[in-house]
Structure formats: C-alpha cells, structure tokens
Coordinates of C-alpha atoms in Angstrom, one line a residue:
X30 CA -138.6 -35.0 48.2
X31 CA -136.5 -37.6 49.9
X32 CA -133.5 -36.0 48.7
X33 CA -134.2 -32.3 50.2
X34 CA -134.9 -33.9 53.7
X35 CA -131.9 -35.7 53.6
X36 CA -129.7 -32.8 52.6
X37 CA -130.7 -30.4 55.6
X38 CA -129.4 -33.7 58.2
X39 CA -126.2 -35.0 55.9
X40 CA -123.3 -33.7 54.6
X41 CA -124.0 -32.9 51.4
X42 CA -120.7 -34.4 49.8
X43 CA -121.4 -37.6 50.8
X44 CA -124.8 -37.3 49.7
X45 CA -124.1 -36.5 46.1
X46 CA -121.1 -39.2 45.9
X47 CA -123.4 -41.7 47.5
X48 CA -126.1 -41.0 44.9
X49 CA -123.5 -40.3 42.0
X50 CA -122.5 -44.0 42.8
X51 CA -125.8 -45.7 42.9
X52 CA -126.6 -43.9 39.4
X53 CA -123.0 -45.4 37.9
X54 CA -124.0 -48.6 39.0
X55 CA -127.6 -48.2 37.9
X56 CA -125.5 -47.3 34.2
X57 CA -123.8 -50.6 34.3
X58 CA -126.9 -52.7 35.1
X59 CA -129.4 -51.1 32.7
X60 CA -128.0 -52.9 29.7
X61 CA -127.8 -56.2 31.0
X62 CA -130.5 -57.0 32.7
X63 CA -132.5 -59.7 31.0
X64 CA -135.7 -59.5 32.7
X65 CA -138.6 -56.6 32.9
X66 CA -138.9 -56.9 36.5
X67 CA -135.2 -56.3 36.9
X68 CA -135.1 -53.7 35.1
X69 CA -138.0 -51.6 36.4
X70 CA -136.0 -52.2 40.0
X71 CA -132.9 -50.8 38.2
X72 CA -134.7 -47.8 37.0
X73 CA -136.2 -47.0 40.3
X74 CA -133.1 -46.7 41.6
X75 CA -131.5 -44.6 39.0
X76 CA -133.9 -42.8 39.2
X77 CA -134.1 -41.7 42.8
X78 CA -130.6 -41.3 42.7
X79 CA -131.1 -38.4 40.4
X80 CA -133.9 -37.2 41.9
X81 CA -131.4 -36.7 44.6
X82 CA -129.2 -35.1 42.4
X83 CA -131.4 -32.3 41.2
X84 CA -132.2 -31.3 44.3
X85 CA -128.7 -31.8 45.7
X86 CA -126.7 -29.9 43.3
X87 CA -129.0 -26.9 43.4
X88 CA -128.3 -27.2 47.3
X89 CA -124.9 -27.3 47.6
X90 CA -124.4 -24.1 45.2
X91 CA -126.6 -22.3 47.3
X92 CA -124.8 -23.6 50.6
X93 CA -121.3 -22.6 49.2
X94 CA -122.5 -19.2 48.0
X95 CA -125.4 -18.3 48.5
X96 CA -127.3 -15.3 47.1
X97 CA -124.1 -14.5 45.5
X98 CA -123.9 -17.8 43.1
X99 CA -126.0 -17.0 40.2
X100 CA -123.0 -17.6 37.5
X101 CA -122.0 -21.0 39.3
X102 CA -125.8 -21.9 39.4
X103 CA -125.4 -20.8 35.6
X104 CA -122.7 -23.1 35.5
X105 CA -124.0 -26.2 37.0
X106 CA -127.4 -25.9 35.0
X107 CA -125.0 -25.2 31.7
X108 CA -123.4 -28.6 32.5
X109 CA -127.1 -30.5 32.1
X110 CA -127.7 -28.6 28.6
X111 CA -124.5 -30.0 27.4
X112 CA -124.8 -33.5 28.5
X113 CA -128.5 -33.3 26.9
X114 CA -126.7 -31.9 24.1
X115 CA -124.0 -34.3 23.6
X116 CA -125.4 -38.0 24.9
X117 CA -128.0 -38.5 21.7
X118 CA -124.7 -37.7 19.5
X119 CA -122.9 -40.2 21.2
X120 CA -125.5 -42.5 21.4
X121 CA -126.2 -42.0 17.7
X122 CA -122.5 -43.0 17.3
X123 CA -122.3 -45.5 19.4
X124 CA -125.3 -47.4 18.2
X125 CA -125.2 -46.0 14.6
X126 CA -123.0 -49.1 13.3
X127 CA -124.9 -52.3 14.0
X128 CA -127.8 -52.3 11.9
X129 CA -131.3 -53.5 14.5
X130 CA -131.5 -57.0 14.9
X131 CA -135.4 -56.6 13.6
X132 CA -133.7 -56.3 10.2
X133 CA -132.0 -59.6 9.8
X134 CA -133.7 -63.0 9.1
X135 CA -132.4 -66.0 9.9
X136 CA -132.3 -68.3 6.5
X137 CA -133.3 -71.8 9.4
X138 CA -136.0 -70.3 11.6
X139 CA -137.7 -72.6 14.2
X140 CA -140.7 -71.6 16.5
X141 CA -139.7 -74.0 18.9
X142 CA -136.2 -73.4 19.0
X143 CA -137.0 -69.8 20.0
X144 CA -139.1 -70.5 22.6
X145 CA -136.4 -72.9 24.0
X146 CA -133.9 -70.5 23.5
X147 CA -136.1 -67.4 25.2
X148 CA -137.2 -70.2 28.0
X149 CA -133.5 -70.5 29.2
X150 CA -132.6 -67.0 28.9
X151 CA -135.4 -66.3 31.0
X152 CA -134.0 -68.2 34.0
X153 CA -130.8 -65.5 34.1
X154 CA -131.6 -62.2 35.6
X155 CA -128.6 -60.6 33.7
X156 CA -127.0 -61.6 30.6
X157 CA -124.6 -59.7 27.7
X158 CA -127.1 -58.1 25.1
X159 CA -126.0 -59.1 21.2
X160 CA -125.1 -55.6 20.5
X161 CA -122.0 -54.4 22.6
X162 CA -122.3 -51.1 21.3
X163 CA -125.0 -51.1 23.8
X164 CA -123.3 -51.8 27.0
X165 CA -120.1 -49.4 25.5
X166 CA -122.4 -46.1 25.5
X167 CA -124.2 -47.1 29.1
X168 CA -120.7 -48.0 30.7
X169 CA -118.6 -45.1 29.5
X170 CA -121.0 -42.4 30.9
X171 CA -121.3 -44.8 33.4
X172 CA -117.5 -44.6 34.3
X173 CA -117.1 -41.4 34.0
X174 CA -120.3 -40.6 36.4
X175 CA -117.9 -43.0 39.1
X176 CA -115.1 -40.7 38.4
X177 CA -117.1 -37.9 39.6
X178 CA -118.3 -39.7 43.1
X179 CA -114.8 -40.3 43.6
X180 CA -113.9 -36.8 43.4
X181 CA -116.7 -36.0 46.2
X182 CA -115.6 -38.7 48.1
X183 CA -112.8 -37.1 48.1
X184 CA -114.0 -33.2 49.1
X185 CA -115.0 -35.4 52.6
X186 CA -111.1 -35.8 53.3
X187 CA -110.7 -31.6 52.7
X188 CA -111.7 -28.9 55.6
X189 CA -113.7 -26.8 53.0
X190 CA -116.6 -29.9 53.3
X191 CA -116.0 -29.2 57.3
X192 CA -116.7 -25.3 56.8
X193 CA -120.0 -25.1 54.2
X194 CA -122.4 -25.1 57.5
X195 CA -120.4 -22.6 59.2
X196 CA -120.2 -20.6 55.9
X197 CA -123.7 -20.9 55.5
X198 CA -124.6 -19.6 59.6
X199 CA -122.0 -17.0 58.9
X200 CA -124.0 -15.2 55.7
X201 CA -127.0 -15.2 57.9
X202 CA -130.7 -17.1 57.4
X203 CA -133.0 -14.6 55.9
X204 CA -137.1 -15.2 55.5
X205 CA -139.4 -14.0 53.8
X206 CA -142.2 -12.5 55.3
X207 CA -144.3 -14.8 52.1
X208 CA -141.8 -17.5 52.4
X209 CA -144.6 -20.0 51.4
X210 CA -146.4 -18.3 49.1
X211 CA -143.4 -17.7 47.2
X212 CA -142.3 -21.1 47.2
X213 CA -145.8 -22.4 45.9
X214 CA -145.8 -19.9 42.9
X215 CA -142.1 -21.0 41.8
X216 CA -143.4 -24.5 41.6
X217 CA -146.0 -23.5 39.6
X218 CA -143.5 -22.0 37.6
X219 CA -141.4 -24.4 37.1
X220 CA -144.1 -26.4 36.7
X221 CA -145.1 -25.1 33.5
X222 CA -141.3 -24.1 32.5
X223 CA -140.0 -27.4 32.5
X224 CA -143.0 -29.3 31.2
X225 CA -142.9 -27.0 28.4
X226 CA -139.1 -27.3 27.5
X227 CA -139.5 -31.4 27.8
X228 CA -142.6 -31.5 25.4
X229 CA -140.7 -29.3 22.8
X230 CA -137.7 -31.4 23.1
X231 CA -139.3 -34.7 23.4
X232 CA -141.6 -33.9 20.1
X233 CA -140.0 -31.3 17.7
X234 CA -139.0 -33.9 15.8
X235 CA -142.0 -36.3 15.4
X236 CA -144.0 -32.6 14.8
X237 CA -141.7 -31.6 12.4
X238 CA -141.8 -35.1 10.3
X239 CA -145.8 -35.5 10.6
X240 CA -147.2 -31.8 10.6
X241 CA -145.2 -30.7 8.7
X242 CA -143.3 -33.1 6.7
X243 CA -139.8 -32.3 7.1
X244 CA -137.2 -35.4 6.6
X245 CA -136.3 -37.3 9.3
X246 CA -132.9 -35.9 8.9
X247 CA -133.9 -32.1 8.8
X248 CA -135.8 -32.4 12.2
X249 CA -132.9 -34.4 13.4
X250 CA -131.1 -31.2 12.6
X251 CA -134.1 -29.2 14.0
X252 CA -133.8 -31.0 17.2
X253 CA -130.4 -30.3 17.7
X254 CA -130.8 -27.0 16.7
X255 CA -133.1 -26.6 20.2
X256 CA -130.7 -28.3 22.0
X257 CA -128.0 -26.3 21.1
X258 CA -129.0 -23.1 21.3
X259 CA -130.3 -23.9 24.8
X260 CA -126.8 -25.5 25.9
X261 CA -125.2 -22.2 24.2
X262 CA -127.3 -19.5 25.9
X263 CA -126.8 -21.6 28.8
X264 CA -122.7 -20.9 28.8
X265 CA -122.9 -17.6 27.6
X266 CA -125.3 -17.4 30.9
X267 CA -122.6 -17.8 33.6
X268 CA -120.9 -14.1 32.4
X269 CA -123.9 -12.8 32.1
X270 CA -125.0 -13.7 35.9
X271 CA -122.0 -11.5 36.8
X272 CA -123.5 -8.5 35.1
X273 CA -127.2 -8.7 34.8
X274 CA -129.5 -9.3 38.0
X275 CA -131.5 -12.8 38.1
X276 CA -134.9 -10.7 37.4
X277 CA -134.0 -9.5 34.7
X278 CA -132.7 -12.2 32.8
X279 CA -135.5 -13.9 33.8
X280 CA -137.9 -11.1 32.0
X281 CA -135.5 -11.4 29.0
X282 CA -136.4 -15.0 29.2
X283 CA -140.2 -14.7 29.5
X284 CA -140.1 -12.2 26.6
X285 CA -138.5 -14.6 24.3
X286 CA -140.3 -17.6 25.0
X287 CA -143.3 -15.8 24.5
X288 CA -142.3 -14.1 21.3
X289 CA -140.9 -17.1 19.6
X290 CA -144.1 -19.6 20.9
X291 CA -146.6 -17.0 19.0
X292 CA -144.8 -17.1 15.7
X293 CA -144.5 -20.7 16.4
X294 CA -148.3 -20.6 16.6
X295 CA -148.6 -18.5 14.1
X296 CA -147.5 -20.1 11.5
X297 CA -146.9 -23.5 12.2
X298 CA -146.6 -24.8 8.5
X299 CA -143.2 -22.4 7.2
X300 CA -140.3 -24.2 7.8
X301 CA -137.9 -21.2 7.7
X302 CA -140.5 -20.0 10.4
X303 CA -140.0 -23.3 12.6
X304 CA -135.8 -23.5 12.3
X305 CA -135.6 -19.6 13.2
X306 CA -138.1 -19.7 16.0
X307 CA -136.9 -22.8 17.4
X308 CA -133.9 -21.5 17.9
X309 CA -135.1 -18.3 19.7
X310 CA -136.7 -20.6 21.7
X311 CA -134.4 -22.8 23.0
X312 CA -132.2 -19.8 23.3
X313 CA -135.0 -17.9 25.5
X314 CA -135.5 -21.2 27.5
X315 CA -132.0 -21.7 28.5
X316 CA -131.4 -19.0 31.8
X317 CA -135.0 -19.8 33.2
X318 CA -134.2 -22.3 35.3
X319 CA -131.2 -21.2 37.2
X320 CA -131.7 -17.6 37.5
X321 CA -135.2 -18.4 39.0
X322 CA -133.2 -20.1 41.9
X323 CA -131.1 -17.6 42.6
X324 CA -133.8 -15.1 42.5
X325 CA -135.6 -16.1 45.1
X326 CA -132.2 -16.8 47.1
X327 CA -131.7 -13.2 47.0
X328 CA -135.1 -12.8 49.3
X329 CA -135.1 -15.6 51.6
X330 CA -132.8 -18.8 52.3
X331 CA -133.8 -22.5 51.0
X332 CA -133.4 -24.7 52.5
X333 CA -132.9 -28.7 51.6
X334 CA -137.1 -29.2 51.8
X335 CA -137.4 -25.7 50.4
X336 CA -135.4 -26.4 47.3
X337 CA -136.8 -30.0 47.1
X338 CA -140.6 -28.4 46.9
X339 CA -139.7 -26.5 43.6
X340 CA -138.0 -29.2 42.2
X341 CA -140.7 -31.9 42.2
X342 CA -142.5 -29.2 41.0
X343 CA -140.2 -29.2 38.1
X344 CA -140.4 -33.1 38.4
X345 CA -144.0 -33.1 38.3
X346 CA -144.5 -30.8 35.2
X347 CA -141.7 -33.1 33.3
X348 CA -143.6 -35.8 33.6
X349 CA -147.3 -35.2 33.4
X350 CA -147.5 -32.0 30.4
X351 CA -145.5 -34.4 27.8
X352 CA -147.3 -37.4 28.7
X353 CA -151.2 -35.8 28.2
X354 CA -149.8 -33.7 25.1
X355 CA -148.5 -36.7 23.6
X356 CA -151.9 -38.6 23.8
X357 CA -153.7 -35.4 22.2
X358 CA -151.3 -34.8 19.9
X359 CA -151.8 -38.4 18.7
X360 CA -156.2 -37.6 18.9
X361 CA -155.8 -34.3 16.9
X362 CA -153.0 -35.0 14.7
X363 CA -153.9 -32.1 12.2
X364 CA -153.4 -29.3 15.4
X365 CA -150.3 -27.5 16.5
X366 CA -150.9 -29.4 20.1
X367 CA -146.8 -29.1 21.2
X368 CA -146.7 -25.3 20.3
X369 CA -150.3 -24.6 22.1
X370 CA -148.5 -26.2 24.5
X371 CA -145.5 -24.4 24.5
X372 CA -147.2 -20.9 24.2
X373 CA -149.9 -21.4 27.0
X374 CA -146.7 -22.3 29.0
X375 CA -145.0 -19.1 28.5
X376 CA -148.0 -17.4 28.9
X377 CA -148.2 -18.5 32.5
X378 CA -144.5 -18.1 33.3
X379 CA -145.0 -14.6 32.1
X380 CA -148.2 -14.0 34.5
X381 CA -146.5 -15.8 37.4
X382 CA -142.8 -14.1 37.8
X383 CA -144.7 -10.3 38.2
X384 CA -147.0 -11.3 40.7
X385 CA -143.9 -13.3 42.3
X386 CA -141.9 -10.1 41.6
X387 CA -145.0 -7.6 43.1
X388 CA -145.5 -10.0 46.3
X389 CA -141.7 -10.3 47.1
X390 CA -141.7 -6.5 46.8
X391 CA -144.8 -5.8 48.9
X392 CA -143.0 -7.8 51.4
X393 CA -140.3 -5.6 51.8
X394 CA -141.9 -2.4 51.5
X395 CA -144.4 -3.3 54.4
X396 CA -141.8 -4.8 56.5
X397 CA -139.2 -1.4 55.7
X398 CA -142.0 0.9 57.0
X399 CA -142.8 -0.9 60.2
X400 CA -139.5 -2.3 61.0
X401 CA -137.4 0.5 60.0
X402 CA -138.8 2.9 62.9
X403 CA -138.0 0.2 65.3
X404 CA -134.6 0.0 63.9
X405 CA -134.1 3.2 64.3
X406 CA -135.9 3.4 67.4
X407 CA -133.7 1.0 69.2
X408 CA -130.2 2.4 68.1
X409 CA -131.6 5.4 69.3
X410 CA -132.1 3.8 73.0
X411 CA -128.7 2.3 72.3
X412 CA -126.8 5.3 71.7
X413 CA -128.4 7.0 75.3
X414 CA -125.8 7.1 77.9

C-alpha cells in the first residue's frame, strides 16, 4: 500500500534500488541474528521492501509500456517462477551436506553448562550460526539481489529514467467509466488466484505424503513438478503475449485450472491422477497473473495506488487462504481440504473474469453510443467555415 503511494511521487528507479538494497541487507542479517526480537525487526523489513517490489515492478512495466507490455509483464512475472523454481534446489544443496545439529549428541553433556553457554549468547544481538552453509545460501542471493540495485542505481545516471513520465503523458491517461468497480473485482481475483497457487505449493507435498502416502522423495518430485511446469508456461508466455490477447489467455487459464482442480477432486487417491493433473495445473496457473494486469491496462491506466490495491489483494489472499486451510487440513485430515481449496478457487476466478469481461464491455458500448454522436457532432462544427 505504502509502496503504490510512493511510486506515483518518486522516481521509480530509485524506488526499486532503494528497496532492492534494504532486502540485500535484510539477506545478510537474517542468518545471524541471535535473538527473536531481532529477527522479527529484520523480517519486517524485508518484508516491506518486497512488498514494495511487487507493486513496483508491476509499475514500472506498465510506465515504460503501457497497454502494449503484456510479454515483458510475462517476462518479469517468468523471472519470480524461476527464482521459486530454483532457490529450494539451491537451498537443498546448500544445506543438504551438514547433517541437523538435532542429530548429534554430545558424549559430556551438562544442563548447566548450556544454560551458561545460551545466557552469554543471549547478550549478542548477532552472532555466526554453526552451520555456514547457512549464511552461504542467504548471502549469495543476497549479493546478487545488491548487484541488481546497483544496476538501478545506475538507470538514475541515464536520460531514459528522465523520459518514463513524459512517455507515460505522451500515450495518454485513459479511465474507465467503472474504474473502481473493476479494480475491486481484480482483487477479488487475485485474491482467490494467488491464495490458491500458495496453498497448492505450500502443501502438495505434506498432502501427497499423508493422504495419500507417496514417499517423501516422490512429492519432493511432485512439488517440483508444480513448480516447473508453472515457471515453464510462464517463459513460453512472453511469445505468446505477442500473439494471443490478455483475455484470452486468461480464459485458457480459467479453463485449465478448473479442469485439472476437478479431476484433482475427483479422484484424489490415484497417483498417476495427482502427477498428471498437477502438472496441468501449475501449467494453467502460470499466465494468470500477468495477463490479468495487462488486461485491465488495455481499459484504463493504473496507477501507483491503483496497482498497489490489487496487489495487497494478492497479498491478502497469500496469506490468509493457506493459513485457515492449513488448520482444517490438520482438523479433517481424511478430506481433500487443499484441492477443495484449489477448485472452489478456480471456480470463482472463472465467475469473476466474465462479469469483469461483460462490465468493461458495457462500459464501452454505453459510452460509444452517447459519445460517439458528440464526436461526430463536434468535428462536424469544426469542419464549418
């Protein structure tokens, strides 16, 4: 929210290096600190520094291009699935050769040397963690996040940061005549959108294990499977944003999701069922996102606070539908609670894009037929010596 005010008053460079910084630094600090309070300070941070960047980056494509981005929104939104892709791999290799500390006993153990030991490590706020692996995997994505907000830094020093506003004034501000309307259906779209594609992503794998007893390295495999397929569809995206119109593949989208959700449903128990629907799925999921952006850019301009309101819509669905399915999944362990979940959620995304769709166009054929005699009307006047 903070972020979307900001970017209609800043340059929007300077924005995203400034928070690309504070979410390095939060990177470097997140392993050492030795204290919960610390840390919860550290997160908030980091985590309003990419708040700033979802709303940012989604911003500054639609400053630079406007209703004629959809593959570099494509693009940008690609770059998240193969970051959520890759990081668990890396972490997974990064962490994957120190064994836990919980598994190694000390042969002289002392209850009061401990709590000596854990008194004086108290007093630090930071403090090297026994594993280094640890600090390796934050600090190297945390480097190469400062590489980035050095580049933008950079893009200050250039006239083409000089020239987005005047880009912007020169393709002309259009508004809806539902501006608001269609702003509070998208964030009840993304809403359910993103909620869903968290809880699957979040849960496949502790479903898969429990429900239906898969091995913890099949639903490893399951997991990535979803992931992707979603970062795949999501590359193969940007050329098809140069052919295919954002409505359209957002239909596409709805159709799959809602396809491969019912056989999910359906039968929840067949694990060639689960691999091949999953997949579908996270294929279906991938485009959702970014095309429904530049859909609604092709109708009427966001703005910083426009784009911020669907966003912590987004935000707000990421947050609250995995945290409530994860406490009924746990009460009804025997149900299908994630893929409920999951097909309710495309059921709704379904609903909402054709009334979205049938309001937008109501719009325009209302304003055509009263504002088009005027039109014509007034270069009629014009044209009279």
């Amino acid at each position: 929210m903070v972020g979307g005010v900001l970017f209609d008053y800043m340059n929007h460079f300077l924005l995203l290096g400034v928070s690309l910084l504070a979410t390095a630094v939060g990177l470097y600090l997140i392993p050492v600190c030795k204290t919960a309070t610390l840390l919860v300070a550290v997160m908030s941070v980091f985590g309003a520094s990419i708040g700033i960047l979802d709303t940012g980056g989604n911003v500054l494509i639609l400053a630079l291009w406007g209703d004629r981005g959809a593959p570099h929104m494509q693009a940008l939104h690609f770059s998240f699935a193969l970051g959520a892709f890759l990081a668990p791999l890396l972490a997974k290799l990064a962490w994957g050769t120190t064994a836990p500390a919980g598994n190694h006993t000390e042969p002289n153990w002392h209850p009061g040397a401990l709590n000596s030991s854990s008194e004086a490590h108290a007093r630090s706020l930071f403090g090297v963690p026994d594993d280094m692996n640890l600090v390796w995997a934050y600090a190297s994505i945390g480097t190469y996040i400062l590489a980035v907000s050095v580049f933008l830094f950079a893009l200050l020093c250039k006239k083409s940061s000089r020239q987005t506003k005047s880009t912007v004034s020169a393709q002309g501000s259009r508004r809806a005549q539902h501006h608001k309307a269609l702003l509070c259906l998208l964030f009840l779209f993304f809403f359910f959108y993103v909620g869903a594609e968290v809880t699957y992503g979040s849960y496949i794998f502790s479903f898969a294990t429990t429900h239906i007893g898969m091995e913890e390295s099949e639903a490893a495999g399951l997991n990535s499977i979803f992931w992707g397929t979603f970062a795949a569809c999501r590359g193969l995206a940007i050329f098809f944003a140069t052919c295919l119109q954002p409505g359209a593949m957002i239909v596409l989208s709805n159709i799959g999701s809602l396809v491969s959700s019912l056989f999910l449903v359906l039968f929840d128990k067949s694990p060639l069922c689960l691999w091949i629907a999953t997949s579908v799925y996270g294929a279906s999921m991938a485009t959702t996102f970014p095309s429904g952006v530049s859909w609604i850019e092709q109708y009427t301009t966001l703005s910083g606070k426009s784009a911020a309101f669907f966003v912590i819509g987004a935000s707000l669905g990421e947050m609250a539908i995995p945290a409530v399915i994860g406490i009924l999944q746990g009460q009804y362990p025997d149900l299908p609670v994630v893929l409920y979940t999951c097909l309710v959620s495309a059921v709704f995304t379904a609903v909402l894009f054709p009334v979205m769709y049938k309001l937008q166009s109501f719009s325009m054929f209302w304003g055509s037929k009263f504002l088009g005699p005027l039109t014509a009307n007034a270069e009629t006047i014009g044209s009279v010596p």
